[in-house]
mmCIF file of C-alpha atoms in Angstrom:
data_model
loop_
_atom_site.group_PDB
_atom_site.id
_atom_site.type_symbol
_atom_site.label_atom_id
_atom_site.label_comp_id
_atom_site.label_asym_id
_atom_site.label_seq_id
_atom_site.Cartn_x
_atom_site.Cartn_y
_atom_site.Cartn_z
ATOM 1 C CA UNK R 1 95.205 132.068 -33.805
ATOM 2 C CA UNK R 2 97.656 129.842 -34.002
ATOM 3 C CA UNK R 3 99.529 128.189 -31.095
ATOM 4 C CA UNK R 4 102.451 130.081 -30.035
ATOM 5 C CA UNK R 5 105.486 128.966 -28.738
ATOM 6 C CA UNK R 6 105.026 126.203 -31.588
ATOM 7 C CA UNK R 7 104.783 122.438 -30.393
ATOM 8 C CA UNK R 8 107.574 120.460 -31.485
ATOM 9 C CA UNK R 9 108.970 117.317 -30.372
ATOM 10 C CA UNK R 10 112.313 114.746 -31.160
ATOM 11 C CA UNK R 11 110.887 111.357 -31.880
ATOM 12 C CA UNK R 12 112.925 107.848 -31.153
ATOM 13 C CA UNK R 13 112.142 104.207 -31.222
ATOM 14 C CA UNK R 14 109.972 103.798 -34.050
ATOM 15 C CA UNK R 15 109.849 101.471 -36.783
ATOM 16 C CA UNK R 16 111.863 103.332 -39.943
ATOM 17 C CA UNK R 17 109.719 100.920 -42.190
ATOM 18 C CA UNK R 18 105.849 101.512 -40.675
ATOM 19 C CA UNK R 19 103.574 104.104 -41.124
ATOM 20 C CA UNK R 20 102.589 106.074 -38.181
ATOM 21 C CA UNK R 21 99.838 109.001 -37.567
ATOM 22 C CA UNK R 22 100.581 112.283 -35.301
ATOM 23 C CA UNK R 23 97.908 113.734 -33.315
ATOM 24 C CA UNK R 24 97.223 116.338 -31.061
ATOM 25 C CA UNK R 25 94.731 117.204 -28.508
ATOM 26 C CA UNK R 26 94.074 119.368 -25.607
ATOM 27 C CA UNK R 27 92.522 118.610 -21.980
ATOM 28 C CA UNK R 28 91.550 120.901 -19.364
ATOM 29 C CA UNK R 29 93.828 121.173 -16.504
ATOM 30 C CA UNK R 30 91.604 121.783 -13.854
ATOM 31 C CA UNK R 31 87.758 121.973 -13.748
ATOM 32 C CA UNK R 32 88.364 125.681 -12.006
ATOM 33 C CA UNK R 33 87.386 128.849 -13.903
ATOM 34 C CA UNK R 34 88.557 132.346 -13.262
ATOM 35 C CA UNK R 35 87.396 136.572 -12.667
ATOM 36 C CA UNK R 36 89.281 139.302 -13.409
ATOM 37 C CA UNK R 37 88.458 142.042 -10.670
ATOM 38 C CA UNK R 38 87.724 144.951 -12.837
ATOM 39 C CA UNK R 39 85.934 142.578 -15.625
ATOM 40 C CA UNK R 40 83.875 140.063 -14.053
ATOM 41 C CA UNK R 41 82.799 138.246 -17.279
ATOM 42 C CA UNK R 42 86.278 136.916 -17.277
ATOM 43 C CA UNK R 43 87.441 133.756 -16.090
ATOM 44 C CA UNK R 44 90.315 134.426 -15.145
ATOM 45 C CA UNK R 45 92.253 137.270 -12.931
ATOM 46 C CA UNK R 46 96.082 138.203 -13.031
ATOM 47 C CA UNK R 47 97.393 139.520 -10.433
ATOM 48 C CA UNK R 48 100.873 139.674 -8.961
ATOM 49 C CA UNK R 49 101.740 137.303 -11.650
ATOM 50 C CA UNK R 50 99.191 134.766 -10.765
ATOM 51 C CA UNK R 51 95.979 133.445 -11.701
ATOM 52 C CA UNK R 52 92.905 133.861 -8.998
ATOM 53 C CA UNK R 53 90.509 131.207 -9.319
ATOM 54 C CA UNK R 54 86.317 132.210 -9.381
ATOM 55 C CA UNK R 55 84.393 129.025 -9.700
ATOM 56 C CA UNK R 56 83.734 126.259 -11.905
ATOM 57 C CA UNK R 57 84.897 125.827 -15.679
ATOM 58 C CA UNK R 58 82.471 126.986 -18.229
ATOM 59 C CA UNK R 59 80.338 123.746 -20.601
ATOM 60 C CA UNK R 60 82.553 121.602 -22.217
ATOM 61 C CA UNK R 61 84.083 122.303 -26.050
ATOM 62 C CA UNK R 62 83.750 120.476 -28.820
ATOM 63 C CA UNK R 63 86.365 117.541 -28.574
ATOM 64 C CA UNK R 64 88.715 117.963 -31.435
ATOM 65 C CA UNK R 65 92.140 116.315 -32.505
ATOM 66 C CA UNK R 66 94.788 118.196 -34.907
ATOM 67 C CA UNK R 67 96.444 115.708 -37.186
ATOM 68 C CA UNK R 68 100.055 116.758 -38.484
ATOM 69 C CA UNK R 69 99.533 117.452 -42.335
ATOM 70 C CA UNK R 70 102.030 115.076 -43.130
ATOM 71 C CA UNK R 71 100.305 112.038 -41.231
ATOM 72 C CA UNK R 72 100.469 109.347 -41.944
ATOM 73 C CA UNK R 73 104.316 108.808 -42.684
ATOM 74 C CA UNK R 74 107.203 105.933 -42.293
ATOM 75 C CA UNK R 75 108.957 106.407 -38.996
ATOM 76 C CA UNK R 76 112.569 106.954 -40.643
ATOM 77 C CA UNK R 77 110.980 110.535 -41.505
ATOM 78 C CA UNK R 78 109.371 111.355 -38.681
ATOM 79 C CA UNK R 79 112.673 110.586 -37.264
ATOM 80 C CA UNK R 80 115.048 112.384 -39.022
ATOM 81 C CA UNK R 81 114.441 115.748 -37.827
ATOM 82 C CA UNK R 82 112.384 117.814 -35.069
ATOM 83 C CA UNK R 83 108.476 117.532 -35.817
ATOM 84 C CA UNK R 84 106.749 120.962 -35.073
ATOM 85 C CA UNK R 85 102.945 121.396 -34.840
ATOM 86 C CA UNK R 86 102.966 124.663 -36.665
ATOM 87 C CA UNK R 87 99.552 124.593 -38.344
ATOM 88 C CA UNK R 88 97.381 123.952 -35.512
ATOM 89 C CA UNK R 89 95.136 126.587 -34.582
ATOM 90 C CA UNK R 90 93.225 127.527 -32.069
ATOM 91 C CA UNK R 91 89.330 129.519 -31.814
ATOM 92 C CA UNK R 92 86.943 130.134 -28.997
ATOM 93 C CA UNK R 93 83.998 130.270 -31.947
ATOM 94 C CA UNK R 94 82.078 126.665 -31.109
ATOM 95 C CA UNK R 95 80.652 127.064 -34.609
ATOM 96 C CA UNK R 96 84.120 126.650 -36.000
ATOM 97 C CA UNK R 97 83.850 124.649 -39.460
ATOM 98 C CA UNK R 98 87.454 125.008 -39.801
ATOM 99 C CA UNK R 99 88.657 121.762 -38.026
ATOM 100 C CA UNK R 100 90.531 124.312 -35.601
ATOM 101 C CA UNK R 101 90.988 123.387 -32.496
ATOM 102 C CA UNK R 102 88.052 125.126 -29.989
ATOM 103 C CA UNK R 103 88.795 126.138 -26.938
ATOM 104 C CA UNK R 104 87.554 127.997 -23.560
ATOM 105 C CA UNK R 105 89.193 131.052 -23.353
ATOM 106 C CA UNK R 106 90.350 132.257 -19.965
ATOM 107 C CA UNK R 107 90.605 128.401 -18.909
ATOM 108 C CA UNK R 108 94.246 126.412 -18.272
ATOM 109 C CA UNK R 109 94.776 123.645 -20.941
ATOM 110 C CA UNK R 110 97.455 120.284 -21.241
ATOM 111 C CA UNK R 111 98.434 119.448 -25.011
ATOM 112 C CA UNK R 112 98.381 115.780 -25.367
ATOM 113 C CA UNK R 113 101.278 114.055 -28.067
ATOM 114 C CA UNK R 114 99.526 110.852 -29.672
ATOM 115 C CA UNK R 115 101.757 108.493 -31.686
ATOM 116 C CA UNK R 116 99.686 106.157 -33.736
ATOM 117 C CA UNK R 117 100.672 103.196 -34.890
ATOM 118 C CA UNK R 118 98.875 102.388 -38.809
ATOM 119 C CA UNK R 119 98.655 98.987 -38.583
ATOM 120 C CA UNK R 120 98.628 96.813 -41.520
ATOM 121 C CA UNK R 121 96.314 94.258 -40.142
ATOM 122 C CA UNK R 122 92.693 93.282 -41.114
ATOM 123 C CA UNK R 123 91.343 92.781 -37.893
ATOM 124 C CA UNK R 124 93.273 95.710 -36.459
ATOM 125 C CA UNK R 125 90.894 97.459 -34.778
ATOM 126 C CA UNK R 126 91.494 94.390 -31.880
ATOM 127 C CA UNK R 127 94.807 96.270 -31.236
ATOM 128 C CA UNK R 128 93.815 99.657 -31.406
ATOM 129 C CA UNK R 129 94.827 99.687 -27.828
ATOM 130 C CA UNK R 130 98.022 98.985 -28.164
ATOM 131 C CA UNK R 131 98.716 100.954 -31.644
ATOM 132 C CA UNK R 132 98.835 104.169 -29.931
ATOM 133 C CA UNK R 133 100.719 105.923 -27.371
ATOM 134 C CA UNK R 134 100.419 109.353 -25.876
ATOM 135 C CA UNK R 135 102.709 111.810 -24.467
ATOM 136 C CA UNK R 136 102.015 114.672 -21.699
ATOM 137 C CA UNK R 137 104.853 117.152 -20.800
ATOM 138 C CA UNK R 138 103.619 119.652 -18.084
ATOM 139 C CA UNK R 139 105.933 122.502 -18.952
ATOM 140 C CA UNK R 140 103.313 122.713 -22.143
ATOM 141 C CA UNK R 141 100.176 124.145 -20.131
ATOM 142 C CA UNK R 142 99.110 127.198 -21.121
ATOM 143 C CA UNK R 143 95.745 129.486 -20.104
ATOM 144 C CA UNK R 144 94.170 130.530 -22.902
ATOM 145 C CA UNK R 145 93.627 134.425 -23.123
ATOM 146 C CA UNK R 146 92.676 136.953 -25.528
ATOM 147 C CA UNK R 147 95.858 139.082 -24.712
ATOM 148 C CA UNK R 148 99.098 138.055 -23.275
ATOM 149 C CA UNK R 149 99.148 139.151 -19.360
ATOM 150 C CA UNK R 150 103.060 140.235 -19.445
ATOM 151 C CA UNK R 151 104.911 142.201 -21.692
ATOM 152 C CA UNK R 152 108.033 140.019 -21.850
ATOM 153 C CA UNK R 153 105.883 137.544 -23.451
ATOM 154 C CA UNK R 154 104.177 140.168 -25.955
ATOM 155 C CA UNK R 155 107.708 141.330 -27.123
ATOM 156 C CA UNK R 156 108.914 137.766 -27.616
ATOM 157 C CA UNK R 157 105.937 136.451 -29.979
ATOM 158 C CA UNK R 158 107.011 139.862 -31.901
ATOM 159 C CA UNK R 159 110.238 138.615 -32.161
ATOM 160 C CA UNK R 160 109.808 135.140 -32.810
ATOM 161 C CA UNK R 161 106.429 134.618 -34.346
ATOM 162 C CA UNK R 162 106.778 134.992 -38.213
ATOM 163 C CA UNK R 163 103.232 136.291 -38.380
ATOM 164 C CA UNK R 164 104.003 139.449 -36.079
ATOM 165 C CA UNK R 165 106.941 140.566 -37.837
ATOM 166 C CA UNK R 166 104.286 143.612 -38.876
ATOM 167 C CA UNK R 167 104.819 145.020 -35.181
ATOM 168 C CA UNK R 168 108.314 145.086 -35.276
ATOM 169 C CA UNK R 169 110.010 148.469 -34.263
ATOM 170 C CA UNK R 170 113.495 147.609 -35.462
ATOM 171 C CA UNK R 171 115.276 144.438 -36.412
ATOM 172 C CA UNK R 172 115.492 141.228 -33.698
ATOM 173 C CA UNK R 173 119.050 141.572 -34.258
ATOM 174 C CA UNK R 174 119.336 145.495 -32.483
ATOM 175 C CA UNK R 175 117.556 143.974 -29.302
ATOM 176 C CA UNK R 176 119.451 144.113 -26.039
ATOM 177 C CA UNK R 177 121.109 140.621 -26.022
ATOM 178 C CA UNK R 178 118.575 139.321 -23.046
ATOM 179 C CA UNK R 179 115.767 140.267 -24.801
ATOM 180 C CA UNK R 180 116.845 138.414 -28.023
ATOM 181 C CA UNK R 181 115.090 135.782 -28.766
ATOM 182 C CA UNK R 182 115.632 132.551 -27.712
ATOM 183 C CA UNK R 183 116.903 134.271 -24.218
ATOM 184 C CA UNK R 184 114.136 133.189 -22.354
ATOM 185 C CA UNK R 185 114.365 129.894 -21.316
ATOM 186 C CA UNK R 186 110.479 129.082 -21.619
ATOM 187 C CA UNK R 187 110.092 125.222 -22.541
ATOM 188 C CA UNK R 188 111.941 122.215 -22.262
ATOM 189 C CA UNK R 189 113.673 120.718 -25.519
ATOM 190 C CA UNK R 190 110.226 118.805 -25.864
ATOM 191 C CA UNK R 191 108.150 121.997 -26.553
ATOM 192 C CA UNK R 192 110.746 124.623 -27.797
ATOM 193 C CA UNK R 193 109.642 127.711 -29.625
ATOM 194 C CA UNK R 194 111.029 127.769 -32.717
ATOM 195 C CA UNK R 195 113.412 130.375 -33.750
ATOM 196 C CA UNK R 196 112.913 133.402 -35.710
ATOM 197 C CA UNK R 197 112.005 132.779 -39.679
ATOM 198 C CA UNK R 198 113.538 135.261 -42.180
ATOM 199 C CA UNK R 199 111.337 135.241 -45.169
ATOM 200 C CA UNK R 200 111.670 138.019 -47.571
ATOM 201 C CA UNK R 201 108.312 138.294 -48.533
ATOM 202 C CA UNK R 202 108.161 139.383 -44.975
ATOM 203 C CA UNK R 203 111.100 141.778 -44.549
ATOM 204 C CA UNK R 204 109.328 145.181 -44.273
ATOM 205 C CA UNK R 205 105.981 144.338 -41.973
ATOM 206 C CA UNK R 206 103.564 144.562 -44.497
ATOM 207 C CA UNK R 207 99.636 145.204 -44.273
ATOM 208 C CA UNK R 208 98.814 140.762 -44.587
ATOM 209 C CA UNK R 209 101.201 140.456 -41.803
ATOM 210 C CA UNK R 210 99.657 143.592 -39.771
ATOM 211 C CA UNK R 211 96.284 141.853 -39.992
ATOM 212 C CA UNK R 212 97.378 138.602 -39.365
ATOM 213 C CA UNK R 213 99.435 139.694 -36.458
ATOM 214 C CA UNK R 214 96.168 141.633 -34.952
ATOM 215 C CA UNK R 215 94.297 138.805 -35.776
ATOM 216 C CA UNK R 216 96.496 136.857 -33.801
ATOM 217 C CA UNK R 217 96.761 138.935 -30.730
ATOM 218 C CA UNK R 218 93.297 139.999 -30.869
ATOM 219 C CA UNK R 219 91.039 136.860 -30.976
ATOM 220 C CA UNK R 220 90.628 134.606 -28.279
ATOM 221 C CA UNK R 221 91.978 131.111 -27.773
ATOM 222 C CA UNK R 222 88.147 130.126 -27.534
ATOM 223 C CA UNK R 223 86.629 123.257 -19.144
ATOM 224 C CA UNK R 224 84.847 120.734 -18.334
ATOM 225 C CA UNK R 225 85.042 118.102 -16.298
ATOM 226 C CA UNK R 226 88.272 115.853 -16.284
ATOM 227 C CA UNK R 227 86.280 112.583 -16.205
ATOM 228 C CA UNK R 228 84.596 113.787 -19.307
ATOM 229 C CA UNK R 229 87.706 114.807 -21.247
ATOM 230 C CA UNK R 230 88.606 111.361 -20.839
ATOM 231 C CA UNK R 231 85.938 109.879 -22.188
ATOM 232 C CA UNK R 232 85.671 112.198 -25.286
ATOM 233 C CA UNK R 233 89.470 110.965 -25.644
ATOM 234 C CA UNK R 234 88.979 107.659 -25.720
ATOM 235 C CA UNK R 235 85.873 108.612 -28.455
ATOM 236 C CA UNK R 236 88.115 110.610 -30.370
ATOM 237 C CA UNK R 237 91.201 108.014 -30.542
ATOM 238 C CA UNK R 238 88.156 105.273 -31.421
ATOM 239 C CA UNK R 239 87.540 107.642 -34.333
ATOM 240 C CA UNK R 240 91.484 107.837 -35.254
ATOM 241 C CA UNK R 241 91.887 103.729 -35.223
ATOM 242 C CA UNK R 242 88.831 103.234 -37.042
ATOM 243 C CA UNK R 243 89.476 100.855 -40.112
ATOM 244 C CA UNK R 244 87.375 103.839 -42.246
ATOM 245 C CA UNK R 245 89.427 106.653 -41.764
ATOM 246 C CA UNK R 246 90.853 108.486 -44.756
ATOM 247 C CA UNK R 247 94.247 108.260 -45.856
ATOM 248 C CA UNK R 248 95.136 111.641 -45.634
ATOM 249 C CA UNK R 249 94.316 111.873 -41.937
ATOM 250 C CA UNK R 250 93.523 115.577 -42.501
#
């Protein structure tokens, strides 16, 4: 379930000395749906490497933002190294109590970046406005689908994805060099999947990371209008400036 390649982005320009919150959310790309020929229940249909569209997007999801865990921080450390989004996760179940993030499957979704500012102020929900800024970089859509559509893509989460490491056939390493990973040029440096962890606990594939990996490959990454995705945005980022919101950002 959880979002693979991994979000991560460089940060500049911010204040070393202020606090500052990191969100995420998602918005759908189009308000398009999509059938797959043999399976009509799906929404969406690959074939010769594209997506064929079938109608309109399914009822919206529940609106949810992912904070980073380490939110809210001074900007010197979100500045001193590359950020990654690696525990946000992603469900189709709209009776999630989980605080994952619930999505459509078989629908094409943007991640949103939201830098916000934790101001100091009394009265500073008159500047919650201006305390935030968000970030959009297309080469981060993604459909969401309950199996990957090509192979090449399979293979690399094997590789790559510490949580598949239970599929594994032979060691990253003994892979013809262009299917190494890292080979595929996927994302710009602003969403780059992260490279292959070694953790010995892992070495051998066992049974935890067999289920997790199925788990992962298995369940689906659970649209709506675009007008109304806005809206629940500017709800949700109310929600984030509010003077009441915990600490901890969770």
């Amino acid at each position: 379930r959880r979002m693979f390649p991994t979000f991560q982005v460089k940060i500049f320009g911010m204040d070393p000395m202020a606090d500052y919150m990191l969100l995420m959310d998602f918005v759908p790309v189009d308000d398009k749906r999509y059938r797959q020929g043999a399976f009509p229940s799906r929404r969406y249909a690959f074939h010769s490497s594209s997506w064929l569209v079938a109608g309109k997007a399914d009822p919206a999801t529940p609106g949810r933002v992912h904070y980073h865990p380490d939110s809210p921080a001074k900007g010197a450390q979100w500045m001193k190294q590359i950020v990654s989004f690696d525990k946000l996760k992603l469900t189709n179940n709209l009776l999630d109590d989980n605080g994952h993030i619930i999505l459509n499957s078989m629908h094409r979704y943007q991640p949103r970046f939201h830098v916000v500012y934790v101001d100091p102020r009394k009265d500073s929900e008159k500047y919650a406005e201006e305390n935030f800024k968000t970030f959009v970089f297309e080469e981060t859509r993604f459909t969401a689908v309950t199996a990957y559509q090509n192979h090449r893509i399979t293979q690399l989460k094997i590789a790559s994805n510490p949580f598949a490491k239970g599929f594994r056939d032979c060691d990253p390493e003994d892979w013809p060099r262009n299917h190494r990973p890292g080979a595929l040029p996927l994302m710009s440096a602003f969403a780059r999947s992260r490279n292959p962890v070694s953790s010995p606990a892992h070495q051998n594939g066992t049974e935890k990371d067999a289920a997790e990996s199925r788990r992962e490959f298995e369940r689906e990454a659970g649209g709506t209008a675009l007008h109304q995705a806005e809206a629940a945005h500017q709800q949700l980022m109310s929600r984030v400036l509010s003077p009441a919101l915990p600490g901890g950002g969770g």
